PDB file of C-alpha atoms in Angstrom:
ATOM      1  CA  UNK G  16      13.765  20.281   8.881  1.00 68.00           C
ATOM      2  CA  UNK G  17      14.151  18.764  12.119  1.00 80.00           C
ATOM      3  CA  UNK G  18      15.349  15.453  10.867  1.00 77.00           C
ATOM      4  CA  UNK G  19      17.795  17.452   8.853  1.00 79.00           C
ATOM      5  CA  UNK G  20      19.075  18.967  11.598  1.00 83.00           C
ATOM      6  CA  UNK G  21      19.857  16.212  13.234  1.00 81.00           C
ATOM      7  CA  UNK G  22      21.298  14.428  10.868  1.00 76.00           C
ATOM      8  CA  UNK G  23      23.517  17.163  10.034  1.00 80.00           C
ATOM      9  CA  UNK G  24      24.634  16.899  13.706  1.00 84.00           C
ATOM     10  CA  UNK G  25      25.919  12.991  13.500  1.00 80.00           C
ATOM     11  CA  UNK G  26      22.297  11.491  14.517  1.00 74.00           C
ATOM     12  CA  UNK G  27      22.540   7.763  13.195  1.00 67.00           C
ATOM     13  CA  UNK G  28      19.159   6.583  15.376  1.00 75.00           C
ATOM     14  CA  UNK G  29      15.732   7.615  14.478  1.00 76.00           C
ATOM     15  CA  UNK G  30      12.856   5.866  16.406  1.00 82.00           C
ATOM     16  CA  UNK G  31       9.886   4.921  14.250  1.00 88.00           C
ATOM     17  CA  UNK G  32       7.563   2.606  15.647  1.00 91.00           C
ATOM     18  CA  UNK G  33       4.883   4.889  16.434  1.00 92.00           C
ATOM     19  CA  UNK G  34       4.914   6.495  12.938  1.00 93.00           C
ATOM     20  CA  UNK G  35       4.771   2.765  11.241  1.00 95.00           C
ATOM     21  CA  UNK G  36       2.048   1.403  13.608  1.00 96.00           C
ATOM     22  CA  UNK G  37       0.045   4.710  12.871  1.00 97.00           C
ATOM     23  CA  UNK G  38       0.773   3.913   8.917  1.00 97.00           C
ATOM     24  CA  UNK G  39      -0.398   0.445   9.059  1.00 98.00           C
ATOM     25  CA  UNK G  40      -3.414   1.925  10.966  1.00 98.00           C
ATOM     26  CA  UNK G  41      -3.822   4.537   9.104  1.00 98.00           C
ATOM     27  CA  UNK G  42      -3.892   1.952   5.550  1.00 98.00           C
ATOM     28  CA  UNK G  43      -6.561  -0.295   7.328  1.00 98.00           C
ATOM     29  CA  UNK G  44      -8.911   2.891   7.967  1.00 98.00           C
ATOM     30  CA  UNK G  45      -8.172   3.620   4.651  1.00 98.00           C
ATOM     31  CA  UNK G  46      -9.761   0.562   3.400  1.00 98.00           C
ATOM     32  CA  UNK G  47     -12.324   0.571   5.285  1.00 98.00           C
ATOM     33  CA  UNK G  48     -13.603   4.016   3.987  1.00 98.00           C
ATOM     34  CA  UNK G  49     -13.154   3.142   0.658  1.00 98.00           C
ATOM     35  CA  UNK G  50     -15.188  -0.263   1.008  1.00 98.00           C
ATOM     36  CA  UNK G  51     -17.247   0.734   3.450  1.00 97.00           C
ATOM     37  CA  UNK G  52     -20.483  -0.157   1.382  1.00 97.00           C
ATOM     38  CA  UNK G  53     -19.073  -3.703   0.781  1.00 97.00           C
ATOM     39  CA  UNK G  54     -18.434  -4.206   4.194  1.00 97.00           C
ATOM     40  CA  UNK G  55     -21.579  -4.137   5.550  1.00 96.00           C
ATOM     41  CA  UNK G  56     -22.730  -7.747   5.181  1.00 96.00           C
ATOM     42  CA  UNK G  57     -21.354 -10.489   3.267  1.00 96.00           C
ATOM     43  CA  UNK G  58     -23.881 -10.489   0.317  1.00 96.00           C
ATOM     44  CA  UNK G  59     -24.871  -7.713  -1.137  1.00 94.00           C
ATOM     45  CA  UNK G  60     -24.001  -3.847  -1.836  1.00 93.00           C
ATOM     46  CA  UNK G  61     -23.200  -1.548  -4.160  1.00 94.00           C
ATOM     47  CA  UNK G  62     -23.093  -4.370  -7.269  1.00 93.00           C
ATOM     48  CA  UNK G  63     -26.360  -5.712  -5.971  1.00 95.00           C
ATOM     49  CA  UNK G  64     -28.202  -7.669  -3.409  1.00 95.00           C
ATOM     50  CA  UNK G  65     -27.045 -10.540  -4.413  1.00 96.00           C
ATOM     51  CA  UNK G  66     -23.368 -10.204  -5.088  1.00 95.00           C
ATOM     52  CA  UNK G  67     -20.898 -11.396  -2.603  1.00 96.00           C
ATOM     53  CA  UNK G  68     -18.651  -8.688  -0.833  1.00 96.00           C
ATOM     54  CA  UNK G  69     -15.890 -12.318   0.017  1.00 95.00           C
ATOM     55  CA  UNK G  70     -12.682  -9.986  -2.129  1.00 95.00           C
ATOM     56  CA  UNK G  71     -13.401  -6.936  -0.078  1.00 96.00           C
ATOM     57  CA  UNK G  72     -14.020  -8.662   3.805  1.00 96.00           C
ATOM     58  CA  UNK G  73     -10.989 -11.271   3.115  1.00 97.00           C
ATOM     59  CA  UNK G  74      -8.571  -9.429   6.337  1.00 96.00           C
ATOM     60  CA  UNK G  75      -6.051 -10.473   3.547  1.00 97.00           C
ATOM     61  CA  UNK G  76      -7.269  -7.006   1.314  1.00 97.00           C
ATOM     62  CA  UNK G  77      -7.162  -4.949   4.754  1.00 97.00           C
ATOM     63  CA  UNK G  78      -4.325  -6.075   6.330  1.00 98.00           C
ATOM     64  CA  UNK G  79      -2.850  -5.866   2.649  1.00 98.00           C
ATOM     65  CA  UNK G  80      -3.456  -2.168   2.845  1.00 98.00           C
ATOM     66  CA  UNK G  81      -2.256  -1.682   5.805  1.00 98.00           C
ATOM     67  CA  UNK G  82       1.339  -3.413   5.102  1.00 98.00           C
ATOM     68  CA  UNK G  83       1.705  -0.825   1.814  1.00 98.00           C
ATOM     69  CA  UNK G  84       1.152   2.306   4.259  1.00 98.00           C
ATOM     70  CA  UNK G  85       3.735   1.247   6.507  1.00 98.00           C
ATOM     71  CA  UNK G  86       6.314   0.245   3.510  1.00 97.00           C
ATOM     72  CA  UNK G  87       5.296   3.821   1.892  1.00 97.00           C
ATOM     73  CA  UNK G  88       6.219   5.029   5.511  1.00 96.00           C
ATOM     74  CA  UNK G  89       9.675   3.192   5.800  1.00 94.00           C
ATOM     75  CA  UNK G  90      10.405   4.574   2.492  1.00 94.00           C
ATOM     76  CA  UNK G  91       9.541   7.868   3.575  1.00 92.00           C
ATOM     77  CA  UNK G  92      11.854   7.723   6.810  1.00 90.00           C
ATOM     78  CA  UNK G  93      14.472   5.947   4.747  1.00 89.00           C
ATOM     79  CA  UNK G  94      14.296   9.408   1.986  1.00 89.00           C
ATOM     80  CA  UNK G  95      14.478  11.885   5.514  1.00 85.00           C
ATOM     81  CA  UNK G  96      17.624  10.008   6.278  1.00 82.00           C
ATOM     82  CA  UNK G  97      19.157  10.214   3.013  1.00 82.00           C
ATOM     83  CA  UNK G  98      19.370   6.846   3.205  1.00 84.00           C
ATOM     84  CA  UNK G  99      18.337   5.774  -0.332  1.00 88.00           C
ATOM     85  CA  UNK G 100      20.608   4.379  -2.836  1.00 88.00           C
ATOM     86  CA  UNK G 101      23.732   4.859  -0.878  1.00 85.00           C
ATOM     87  CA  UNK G 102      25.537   1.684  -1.504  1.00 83.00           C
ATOM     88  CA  UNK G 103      25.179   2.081  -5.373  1.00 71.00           C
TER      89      UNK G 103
END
């Protein structure tokens, strides 16, 4: 409501850092919740004792995460400022 608001009122700026930096946290924690089990040592978990965890502990697959939270974010902010699909 705010953002409408604002918008409404000729507002072209809209400072997101801390909202992205908290997504791309926020997608990393994520992870880490969901994995959690595979995390814990890099053999053996949930599969077995004697199955590698290497696809879940890559910081690729985190950091991976966290890059789709932010660009769900931007997307988000980009939507609140009616800012999709305007140059079709």
């Amino acid at each position: 409501a705010e953002i409408d608001t604002a918008a409404g009122a000729g507002v072209v700026k809209m400072n997101i850092d801390t909202d992205t930096q908290w997504a791309f946290w926020d997608g990393i924690r994520a992870y880490e919740a969901k994995y959690h089990d595979y995390l814990q040592g890099q053999i053996g978990g949930p599969d077995g004792d004697d199955k590698p965890n290497k696809k879940y502990y890559d910081p690729r697959m985190s950091l991976r995460a966290g890059e789709e939270a932010m660009a769900a974010r931007l997307i988000k902010a980009a939507e609140d400022l009616k800012c999709v699909n305007v140059l079709n």
